[in-house]
PDB file of C-alpha atoms and ligand atoms in Angstrom:
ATOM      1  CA  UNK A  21     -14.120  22.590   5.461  1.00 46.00           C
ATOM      2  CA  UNK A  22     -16.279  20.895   8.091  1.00 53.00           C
ATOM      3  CA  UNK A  23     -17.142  16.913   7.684  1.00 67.00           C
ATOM      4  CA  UNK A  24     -20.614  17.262   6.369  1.00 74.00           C
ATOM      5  CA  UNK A  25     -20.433  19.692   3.826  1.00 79.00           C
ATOM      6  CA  UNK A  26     -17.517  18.539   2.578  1.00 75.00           C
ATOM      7  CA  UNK A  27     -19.271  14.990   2.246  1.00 76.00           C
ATOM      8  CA  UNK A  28     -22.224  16.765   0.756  1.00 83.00           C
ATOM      9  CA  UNK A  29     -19.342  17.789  -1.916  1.00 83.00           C
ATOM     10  CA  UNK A  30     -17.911  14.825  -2.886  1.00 80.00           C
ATOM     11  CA  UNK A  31     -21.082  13.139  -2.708  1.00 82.00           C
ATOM     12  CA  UNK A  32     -21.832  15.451  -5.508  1.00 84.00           C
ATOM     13  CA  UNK A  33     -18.336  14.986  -7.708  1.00 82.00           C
ATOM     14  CA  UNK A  34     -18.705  11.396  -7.332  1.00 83.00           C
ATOM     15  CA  UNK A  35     -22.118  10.794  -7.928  1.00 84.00           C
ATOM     16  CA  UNK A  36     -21.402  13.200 -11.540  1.00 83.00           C
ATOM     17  CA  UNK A  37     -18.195  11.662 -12.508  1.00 82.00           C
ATOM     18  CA  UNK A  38     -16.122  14.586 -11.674  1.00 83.00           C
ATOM     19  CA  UNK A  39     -14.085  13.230  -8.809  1.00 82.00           C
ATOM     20  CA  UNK A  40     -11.925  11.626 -11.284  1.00 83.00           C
ATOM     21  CA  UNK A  41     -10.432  13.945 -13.226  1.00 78.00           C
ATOM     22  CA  UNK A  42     -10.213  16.379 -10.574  1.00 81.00           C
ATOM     23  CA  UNK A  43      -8.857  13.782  -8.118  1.00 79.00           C
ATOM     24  CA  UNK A  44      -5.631  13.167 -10.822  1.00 80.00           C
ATOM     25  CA  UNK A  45      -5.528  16.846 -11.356  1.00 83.00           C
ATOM     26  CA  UNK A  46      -5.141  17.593  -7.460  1.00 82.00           C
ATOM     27  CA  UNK A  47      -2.651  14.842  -7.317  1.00 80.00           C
ATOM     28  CA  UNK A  48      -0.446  16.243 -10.389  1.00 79.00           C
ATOM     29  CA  UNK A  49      -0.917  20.133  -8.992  1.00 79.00           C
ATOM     30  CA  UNK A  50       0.467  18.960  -5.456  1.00 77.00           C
ATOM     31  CA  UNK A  51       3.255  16.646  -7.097  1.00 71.00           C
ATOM     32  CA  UNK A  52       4.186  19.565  -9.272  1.00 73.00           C
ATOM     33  CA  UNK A  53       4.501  22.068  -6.438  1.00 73.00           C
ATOM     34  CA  UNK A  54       6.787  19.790  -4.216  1.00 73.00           C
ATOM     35  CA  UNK A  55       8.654  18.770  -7.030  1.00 73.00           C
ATOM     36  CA  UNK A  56      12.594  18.313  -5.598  1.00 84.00           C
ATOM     37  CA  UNK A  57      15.619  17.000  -7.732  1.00 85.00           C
ATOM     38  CA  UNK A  58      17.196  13.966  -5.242  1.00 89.00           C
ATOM     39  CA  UNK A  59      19.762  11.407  -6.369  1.00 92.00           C
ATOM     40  CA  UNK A  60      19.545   7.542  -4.525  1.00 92.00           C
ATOM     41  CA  UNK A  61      21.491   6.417  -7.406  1.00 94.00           C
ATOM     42  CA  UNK A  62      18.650   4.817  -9.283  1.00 97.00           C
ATOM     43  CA  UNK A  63      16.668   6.718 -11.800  1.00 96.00           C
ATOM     44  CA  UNK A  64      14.178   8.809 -10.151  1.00 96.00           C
ATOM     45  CA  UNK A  65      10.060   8.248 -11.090  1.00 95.00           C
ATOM     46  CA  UNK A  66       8.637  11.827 -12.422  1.00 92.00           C
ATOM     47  CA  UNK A  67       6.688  13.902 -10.111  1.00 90.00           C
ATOM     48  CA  UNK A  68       3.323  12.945 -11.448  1.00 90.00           C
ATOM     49  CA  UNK A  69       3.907   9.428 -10.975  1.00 94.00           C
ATOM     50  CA  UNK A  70       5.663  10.177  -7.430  1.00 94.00           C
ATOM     51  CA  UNK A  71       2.596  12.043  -6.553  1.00 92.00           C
ATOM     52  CA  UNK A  72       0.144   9.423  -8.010  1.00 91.00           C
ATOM     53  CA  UNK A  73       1.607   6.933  -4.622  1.00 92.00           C
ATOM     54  CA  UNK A  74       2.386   9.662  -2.426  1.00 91.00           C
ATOM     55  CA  UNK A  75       0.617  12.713  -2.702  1.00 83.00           C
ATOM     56  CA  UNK A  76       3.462  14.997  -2.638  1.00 86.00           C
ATOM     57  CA  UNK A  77       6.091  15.511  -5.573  1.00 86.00           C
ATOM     58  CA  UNK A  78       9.118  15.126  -3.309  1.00 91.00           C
ATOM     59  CA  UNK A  79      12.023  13.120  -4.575  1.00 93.00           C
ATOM     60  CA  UNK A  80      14.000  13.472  -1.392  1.00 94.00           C
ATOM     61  CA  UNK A  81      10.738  12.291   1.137  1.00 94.00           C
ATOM     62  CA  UNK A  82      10.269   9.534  -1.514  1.00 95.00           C
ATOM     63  CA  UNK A  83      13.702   8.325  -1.419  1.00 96.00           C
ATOM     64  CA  UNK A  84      14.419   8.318   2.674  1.00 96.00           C
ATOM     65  CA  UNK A  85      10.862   7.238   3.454  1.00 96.00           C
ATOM     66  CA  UNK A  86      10.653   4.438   0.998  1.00 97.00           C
ATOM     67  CA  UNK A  87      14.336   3.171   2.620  1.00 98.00           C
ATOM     68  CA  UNK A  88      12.914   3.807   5.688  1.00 97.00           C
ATOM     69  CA  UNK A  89       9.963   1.391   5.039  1.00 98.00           C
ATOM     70  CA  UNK A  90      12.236  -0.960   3.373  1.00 98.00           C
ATOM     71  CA  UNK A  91      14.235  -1.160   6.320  1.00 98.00           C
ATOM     72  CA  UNK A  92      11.594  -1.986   8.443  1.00 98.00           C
ATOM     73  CA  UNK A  93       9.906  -4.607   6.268  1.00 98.00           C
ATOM     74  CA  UNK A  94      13.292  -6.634   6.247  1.00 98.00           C
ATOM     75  CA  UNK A  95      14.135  -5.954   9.813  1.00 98.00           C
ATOM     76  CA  UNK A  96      10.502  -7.254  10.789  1.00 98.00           C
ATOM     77  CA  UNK A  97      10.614 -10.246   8.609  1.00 98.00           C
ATOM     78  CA  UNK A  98      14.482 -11.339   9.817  1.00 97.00           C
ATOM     79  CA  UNK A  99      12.406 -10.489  13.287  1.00 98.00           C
ATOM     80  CA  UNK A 100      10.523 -13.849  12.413  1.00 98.00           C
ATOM     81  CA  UNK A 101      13.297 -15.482  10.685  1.00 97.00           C
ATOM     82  CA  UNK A 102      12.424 -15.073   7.253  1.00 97.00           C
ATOM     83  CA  UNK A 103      15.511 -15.294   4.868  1.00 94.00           C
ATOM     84  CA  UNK A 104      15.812 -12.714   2.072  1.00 97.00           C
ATOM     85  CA  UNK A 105      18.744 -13.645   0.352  1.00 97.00           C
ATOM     86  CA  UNK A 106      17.623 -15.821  -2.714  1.00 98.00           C
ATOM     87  CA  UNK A 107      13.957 -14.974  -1.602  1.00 98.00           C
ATOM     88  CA  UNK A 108      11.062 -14.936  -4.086  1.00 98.00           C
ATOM     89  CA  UNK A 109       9.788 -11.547  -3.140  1.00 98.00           C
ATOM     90  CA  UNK A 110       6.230 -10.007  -4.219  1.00 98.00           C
ATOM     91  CA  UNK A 111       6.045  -6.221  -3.616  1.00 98.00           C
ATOM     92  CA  UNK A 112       1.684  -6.083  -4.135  1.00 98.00           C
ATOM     93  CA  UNK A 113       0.454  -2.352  -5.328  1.00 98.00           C
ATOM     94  CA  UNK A 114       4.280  -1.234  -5.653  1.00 98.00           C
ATOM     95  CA  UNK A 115       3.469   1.876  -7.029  1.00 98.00           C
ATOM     96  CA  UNK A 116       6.609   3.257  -9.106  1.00 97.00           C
ATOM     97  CA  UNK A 117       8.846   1.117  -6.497  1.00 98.00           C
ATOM     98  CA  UNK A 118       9.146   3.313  -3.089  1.00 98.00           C
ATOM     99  CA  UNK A 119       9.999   0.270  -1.054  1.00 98.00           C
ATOM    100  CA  UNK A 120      11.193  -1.864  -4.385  1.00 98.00           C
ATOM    101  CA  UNK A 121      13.930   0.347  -5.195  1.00 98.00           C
ATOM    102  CA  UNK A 122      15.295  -0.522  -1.851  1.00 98.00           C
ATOM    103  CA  UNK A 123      14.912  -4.352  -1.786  1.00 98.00           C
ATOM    104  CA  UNK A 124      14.932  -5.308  -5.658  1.00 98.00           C
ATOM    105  CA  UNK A 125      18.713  -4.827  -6.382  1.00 98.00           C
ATOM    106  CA  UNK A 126      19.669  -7.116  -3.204  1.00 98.00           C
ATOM    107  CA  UNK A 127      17.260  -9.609  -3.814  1.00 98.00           C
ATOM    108  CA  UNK A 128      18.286 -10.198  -7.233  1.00 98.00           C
ATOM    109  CA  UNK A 129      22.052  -9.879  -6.062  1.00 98.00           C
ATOM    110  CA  UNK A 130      21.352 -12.837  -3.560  1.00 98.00           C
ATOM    111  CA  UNK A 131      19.801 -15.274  -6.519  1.00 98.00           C
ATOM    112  CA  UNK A 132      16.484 -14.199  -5.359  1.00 98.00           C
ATOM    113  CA  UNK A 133      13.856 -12.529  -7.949  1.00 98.00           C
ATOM    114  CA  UNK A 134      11.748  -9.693  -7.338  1.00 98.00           C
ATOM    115  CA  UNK A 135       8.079  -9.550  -8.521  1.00 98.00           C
ATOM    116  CA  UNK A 136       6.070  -5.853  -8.169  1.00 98.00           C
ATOM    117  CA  UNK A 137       2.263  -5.710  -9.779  1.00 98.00           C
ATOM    118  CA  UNK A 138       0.152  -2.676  -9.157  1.00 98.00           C
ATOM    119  CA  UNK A 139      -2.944  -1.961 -10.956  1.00 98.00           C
ATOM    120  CA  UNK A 140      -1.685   1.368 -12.327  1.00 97.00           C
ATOM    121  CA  UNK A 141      -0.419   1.058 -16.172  1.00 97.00           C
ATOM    122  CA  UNK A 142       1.574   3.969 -15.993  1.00 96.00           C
ATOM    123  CA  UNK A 143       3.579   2.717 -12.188  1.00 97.00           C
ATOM    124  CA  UNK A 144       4.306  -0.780 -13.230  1.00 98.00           C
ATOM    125  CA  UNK A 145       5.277   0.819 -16.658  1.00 98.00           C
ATOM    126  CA  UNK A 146       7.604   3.015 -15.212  1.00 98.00           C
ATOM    127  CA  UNK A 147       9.031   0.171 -12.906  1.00 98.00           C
ATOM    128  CA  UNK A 148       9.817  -2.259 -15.646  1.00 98.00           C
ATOM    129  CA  UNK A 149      11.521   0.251 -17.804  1.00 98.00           C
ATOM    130  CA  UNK A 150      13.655   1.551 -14.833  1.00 98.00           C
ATOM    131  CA  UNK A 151      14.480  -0.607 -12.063  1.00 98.00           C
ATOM    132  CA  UNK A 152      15.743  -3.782 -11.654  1.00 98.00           C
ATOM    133  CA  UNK A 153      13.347  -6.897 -11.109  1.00 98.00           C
ATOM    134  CA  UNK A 154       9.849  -7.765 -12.945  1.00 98.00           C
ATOM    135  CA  UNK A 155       6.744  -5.508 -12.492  1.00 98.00           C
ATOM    136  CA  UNK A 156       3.370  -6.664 -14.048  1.00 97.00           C
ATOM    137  CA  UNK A 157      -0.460  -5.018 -14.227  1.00 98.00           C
ATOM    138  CA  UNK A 158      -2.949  -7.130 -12.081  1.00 97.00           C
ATOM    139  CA  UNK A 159      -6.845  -5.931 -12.126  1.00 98.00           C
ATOM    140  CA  UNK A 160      -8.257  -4.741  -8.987  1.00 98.00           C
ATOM    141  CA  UNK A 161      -9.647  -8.302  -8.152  1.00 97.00           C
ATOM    142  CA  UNK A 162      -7.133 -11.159  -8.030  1.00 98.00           C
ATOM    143  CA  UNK A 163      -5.764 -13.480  -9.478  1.00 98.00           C
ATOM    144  CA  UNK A 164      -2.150 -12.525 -10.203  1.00 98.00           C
ATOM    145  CA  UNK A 165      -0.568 -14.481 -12.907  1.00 95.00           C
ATOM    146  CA  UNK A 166       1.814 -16.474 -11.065  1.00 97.00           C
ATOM    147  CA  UNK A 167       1.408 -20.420  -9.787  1.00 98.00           C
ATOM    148  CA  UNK A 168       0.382 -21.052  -6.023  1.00 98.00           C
ATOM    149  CA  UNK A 169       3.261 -21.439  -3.929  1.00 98.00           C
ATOM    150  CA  UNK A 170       5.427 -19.292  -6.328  1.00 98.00           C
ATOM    151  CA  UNK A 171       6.509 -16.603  -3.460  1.00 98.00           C
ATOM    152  CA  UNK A 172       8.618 -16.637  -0.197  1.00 98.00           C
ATOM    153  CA  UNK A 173       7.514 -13.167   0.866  1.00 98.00           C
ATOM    154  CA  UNK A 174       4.699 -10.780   0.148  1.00 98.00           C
ATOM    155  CA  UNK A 175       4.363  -7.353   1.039  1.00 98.00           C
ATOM    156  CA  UNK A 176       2.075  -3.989   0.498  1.00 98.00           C
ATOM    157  CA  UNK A 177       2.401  -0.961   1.753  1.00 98.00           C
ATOM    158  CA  UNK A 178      -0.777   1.183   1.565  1.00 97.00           C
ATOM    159  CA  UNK A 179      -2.861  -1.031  -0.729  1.00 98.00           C
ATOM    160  CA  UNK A 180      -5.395  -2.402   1.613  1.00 98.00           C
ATOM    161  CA  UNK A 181      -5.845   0.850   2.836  1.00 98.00           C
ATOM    162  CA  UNK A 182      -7.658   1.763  -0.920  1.00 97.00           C
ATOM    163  CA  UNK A 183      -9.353  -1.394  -0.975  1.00 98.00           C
ATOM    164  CA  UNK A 184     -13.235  -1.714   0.397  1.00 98.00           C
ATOM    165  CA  UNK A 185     -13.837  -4.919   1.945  1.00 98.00           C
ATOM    166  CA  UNK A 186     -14.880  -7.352  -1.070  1.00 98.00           C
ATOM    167  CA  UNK A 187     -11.237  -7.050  -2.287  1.00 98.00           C
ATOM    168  CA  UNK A 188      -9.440  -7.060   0.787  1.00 98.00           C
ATOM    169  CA  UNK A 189     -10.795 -10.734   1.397  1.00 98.00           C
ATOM    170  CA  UNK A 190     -10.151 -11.952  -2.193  1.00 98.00           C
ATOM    171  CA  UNK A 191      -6.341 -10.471  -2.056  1.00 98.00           C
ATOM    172  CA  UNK A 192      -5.968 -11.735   1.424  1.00 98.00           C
ATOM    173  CA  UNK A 193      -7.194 -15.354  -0.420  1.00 98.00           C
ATOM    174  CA  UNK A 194      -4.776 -14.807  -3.133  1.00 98.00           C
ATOM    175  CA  UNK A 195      -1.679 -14.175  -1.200  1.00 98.00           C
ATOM    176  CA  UNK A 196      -2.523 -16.985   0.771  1.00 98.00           C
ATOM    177  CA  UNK A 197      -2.612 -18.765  -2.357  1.00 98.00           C
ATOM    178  CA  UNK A 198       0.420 -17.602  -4.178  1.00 98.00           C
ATOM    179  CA  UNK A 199       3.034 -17.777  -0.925  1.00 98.00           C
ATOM    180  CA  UNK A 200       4.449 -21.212  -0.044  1.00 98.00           C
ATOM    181  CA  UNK A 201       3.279 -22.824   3.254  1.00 98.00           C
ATOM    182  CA  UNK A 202       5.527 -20.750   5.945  1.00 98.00           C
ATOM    183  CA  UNK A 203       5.689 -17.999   3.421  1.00 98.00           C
ATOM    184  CA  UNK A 204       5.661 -14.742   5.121  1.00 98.00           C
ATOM    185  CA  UNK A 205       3.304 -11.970   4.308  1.00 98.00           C
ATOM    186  CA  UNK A 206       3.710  -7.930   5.844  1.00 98.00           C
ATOM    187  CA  UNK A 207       0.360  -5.749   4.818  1.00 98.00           C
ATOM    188  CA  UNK A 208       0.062  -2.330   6.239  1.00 98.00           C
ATOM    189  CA  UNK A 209      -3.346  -0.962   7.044  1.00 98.00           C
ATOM    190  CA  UNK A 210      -5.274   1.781   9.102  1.00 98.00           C
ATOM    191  CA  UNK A 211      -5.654   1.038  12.226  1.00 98.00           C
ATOM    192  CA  UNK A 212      -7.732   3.040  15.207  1.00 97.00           C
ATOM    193  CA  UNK A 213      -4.014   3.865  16.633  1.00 97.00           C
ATOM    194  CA  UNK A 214      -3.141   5.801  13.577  1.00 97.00           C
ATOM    195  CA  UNK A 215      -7.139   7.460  12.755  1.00 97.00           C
ATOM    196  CA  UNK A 216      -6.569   8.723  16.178  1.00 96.00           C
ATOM    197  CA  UNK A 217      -3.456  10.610  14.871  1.00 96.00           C
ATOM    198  CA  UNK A 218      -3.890  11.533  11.510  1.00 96.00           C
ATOM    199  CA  UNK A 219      -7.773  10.343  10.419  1.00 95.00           C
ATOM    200  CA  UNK A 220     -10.079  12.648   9.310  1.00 95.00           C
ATOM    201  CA  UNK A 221     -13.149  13.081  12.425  1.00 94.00           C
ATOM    202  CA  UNK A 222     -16.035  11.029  10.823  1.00 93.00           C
ATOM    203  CA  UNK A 223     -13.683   8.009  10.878  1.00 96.00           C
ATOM    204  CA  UNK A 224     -11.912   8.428  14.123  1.00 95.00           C
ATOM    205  CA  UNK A 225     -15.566   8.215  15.717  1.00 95.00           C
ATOM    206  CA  UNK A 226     -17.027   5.893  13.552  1.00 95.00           C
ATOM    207  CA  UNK A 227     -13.856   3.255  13.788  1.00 96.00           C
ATOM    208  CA  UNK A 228     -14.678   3.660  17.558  1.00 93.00           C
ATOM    209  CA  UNK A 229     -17.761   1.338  16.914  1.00 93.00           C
ATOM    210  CA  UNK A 230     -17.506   0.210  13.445  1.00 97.00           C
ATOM    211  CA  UNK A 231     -15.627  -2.526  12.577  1.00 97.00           C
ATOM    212  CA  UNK A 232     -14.371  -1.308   8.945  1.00 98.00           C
ATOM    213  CA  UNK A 233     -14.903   2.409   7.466  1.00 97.00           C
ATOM    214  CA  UNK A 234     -14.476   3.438   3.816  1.00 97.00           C
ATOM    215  CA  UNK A 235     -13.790   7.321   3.950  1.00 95.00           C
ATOM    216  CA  UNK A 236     -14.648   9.047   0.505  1.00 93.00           C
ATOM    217  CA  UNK A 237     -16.339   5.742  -1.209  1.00 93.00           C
ATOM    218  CA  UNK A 238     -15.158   6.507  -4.772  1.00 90.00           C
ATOM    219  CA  UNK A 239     -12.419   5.458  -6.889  1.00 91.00           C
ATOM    220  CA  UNK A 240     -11.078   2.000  -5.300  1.00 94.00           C
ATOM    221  CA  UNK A 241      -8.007   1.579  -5.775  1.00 93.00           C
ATOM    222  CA  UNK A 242      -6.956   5.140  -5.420  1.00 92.00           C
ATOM    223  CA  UNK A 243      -5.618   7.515  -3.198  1.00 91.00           C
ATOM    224  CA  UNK A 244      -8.997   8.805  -2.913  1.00 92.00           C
ATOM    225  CA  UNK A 245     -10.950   5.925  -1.172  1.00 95.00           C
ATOM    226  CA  UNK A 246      -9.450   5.251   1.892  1.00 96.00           C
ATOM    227  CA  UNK A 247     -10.196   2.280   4.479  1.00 98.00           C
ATOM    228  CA  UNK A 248      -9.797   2.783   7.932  1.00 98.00           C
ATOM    229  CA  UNK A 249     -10.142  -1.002   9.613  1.00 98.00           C
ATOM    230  CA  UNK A 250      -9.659  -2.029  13.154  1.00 98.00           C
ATOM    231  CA  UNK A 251      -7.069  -4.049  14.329  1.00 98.00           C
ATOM    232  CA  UNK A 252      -9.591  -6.964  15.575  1.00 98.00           C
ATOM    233  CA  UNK A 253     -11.595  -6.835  12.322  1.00 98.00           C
ATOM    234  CA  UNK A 254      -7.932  -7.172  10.486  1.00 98.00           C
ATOM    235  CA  UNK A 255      -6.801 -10.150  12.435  1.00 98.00           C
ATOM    236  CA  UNK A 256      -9.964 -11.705  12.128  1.00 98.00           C
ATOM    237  CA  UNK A 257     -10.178 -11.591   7.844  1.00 98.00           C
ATOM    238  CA  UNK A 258      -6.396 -12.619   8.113  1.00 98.00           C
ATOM    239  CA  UNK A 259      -7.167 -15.768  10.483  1.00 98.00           C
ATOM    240  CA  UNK A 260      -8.884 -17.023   7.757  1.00 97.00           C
ATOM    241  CA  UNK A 261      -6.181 -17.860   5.884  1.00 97.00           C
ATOM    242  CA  UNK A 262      -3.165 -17.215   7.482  1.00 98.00           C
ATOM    243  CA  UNK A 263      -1.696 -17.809  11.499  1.00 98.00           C
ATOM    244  CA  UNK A 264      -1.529 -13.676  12.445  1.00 98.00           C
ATOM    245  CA  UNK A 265       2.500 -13.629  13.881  1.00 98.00           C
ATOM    246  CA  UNK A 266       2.138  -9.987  14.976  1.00 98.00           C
ATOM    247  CA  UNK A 267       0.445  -6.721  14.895  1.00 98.00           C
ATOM    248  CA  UNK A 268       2.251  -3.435  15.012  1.00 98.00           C
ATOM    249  CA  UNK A 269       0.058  -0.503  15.728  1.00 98.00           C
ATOM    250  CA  UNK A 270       0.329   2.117  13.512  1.00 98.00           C
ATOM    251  CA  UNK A 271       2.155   5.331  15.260  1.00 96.00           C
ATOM    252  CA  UNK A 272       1.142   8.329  16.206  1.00 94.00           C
ATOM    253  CA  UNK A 273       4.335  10.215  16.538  1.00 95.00           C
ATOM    254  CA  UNK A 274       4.818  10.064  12.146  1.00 93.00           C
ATOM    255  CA  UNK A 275       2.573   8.421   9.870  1.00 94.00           C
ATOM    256  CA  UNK A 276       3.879   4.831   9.799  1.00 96.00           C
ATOM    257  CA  UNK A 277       0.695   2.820   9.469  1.00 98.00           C
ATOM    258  CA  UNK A 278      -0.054  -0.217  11.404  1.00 98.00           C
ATOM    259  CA  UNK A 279       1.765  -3.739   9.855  1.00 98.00           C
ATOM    260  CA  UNK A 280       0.220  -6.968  10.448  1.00 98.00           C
ATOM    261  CA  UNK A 281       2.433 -10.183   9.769  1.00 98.00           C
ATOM    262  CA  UNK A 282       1.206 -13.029   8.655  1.00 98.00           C
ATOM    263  CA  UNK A 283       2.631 -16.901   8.212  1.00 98.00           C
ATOM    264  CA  UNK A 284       0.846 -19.559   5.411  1.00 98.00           C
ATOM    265  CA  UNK A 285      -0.156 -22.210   7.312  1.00 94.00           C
ATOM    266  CA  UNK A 286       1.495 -25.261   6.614  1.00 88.00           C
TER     267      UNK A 286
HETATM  268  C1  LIG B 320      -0.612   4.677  -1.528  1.00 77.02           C
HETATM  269  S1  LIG B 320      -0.010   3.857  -2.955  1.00 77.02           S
HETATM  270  C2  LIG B 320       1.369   2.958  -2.285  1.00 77.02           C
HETATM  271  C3  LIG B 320       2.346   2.484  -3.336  1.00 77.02           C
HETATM  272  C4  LIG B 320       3.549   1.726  -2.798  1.00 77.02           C
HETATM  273  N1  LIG B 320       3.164   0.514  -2.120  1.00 77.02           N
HETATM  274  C5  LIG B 320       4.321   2.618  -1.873  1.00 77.02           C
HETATM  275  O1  LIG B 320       4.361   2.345  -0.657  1.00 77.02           O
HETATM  276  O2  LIG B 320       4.883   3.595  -2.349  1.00 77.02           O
HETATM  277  C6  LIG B 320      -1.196   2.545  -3.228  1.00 77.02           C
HETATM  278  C7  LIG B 320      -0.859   1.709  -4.424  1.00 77.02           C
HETATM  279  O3  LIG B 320      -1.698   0.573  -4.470  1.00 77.02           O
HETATM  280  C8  LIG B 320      -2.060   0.349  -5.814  1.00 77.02           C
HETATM  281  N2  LIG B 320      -3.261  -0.501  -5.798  1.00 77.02           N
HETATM  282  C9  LIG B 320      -4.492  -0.183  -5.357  1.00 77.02           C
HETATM  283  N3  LIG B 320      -5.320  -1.235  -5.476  1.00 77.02           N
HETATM  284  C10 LIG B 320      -4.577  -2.252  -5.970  1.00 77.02           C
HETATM  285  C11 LIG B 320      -4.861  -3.606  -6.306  1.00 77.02           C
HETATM  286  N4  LIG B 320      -6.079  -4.137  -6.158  1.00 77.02           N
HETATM  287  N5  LIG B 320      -3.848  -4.356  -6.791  1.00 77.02           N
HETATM  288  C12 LIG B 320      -2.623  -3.832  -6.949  1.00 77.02           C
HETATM  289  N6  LIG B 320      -2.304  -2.560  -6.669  1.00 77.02           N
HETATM  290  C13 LIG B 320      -3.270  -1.783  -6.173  1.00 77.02           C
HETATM  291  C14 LIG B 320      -2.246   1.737  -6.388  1.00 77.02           C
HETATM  292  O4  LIG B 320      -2.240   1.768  -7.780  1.00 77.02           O
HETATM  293  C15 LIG B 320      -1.048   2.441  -5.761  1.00 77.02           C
HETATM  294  O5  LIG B 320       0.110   2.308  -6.520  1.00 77.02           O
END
């Protein structure tokens, strides 16, 4: 469907109500059809929940991609000599634990402890009951129960990029706040590198000029709403509280989005 009417659509859904329930129901249909048995050797979320994060039902894409991202959120922080063993880790928006599954158990093995809070009942739920580590329910707005200084390392993958601006500078604040001075925190967003590659049109022209866009303004905190945020725009919010170590574009050859890395001041 082209941009406008299909904007003219939504507009419509969201300004009734409907986008909800139809949203969830999209989400469940698409989880359902992709649905894959795949052993890691931890227990496995449930499609619906798999497809609540990741818009596809696939056990097997879940599994490698969440390693894969895993793998690149250690190997970036070692990259800036960040220790994990006997780290106080905070996985922020974990979803059912993609990434967690990955870094929990060796965390925990090294003495560390592993916290993962997401706003979704049913994904922190689901976390606490089957993987190792503590998982909590924060609101969309911080704070997070835990004392300032209490983390190491932060990261979230694909949470800012559900988040409108208002909460993206509060969370930015309360990371800042929770991670000891030198703590390390790794947030992925959308960058113009990867709405050239995989954004819908309206957003790869408006991010051209604009220095934030919210694509389908419904639903924050969803898979619906998504922010699309240049990389200058990004580095400036995060300057506020935080010395920016490095940007990584987001890629155009597969969807990895871009990473920015940020130290605590001390
Ligand atoms: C695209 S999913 C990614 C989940 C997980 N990080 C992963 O990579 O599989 C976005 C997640 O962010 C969570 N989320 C959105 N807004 C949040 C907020 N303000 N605080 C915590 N979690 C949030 C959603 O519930 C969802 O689980």
């Amino acid at each position: 469907m082209r941009d406008p009417l299909r904007r003219l659509l939504h507009r419509g859904l969201e300004v009734s109500g409907l986008i909800g329930p139809l949203h969830r129901r999209q989400e469940r249909r698409h989880a359902e059809l992709s649905s894959d048995p795949y052993q890691d050797g931890l227990p496995m979320p449930p499609a619906a929940l798999i497809g609540a994060v990741a818009g596809t039902g696939s056990q097997r894409w879940y599994s490698e991609k969440g390693k894969q991202d895993a793998t690149w959120f250690i190997s970036v922080a070692a990259s800036h000599g960040a220790t994990w063993d006997g780290a106080r880790v905070w996985d922020l928006g974990c979803g059912c634990g993609r990434i967690a599954r990955w870094i929990a158990p060796d965390v925990l093995k090294s003495g560390g402890d592993f916290l993962g809070t997401d706003i979704n009942r049913a994904l922190v739920g689901w976390c606490d009951a089957n993987l190792p580590g503590r998982y909590l329910r924060n609101s969309l707005q911080p704070p997070v129960k835990r004392a300032s200084g209490d983390r190491d390392l932060v990261y979230a993958y694909s949470v800012f990029t559900h988040l409108r601006e208002t909460a993206i500078r509060s969370w930015l604040a309360e990371i800042a706040r929770v991670l000891r001075p030198g703590g390390l925190a790794m947030l992925t967003f959308h960058d113009e590198a990867y709405a050239a590659a995989w954004g819908p049109e309206s957003v790869r022209v408006s991010l051209q000029s604009a220095p934030l866009v919210i694509f389908n303004d419904a639903l924050e905190g969803s898979n619906y709403l998504s922010t699309w945020i240049r990389r200058s725009t990004f580095i400036a919010l995060a300057e506020e509280h935080f010395s920016v170590l490095e940007i990584v574009p987001g890629r155009g050859d597969e969807p990895v989005q871009a990473l920015a890395v940020l130290q605590k001041r001390s």
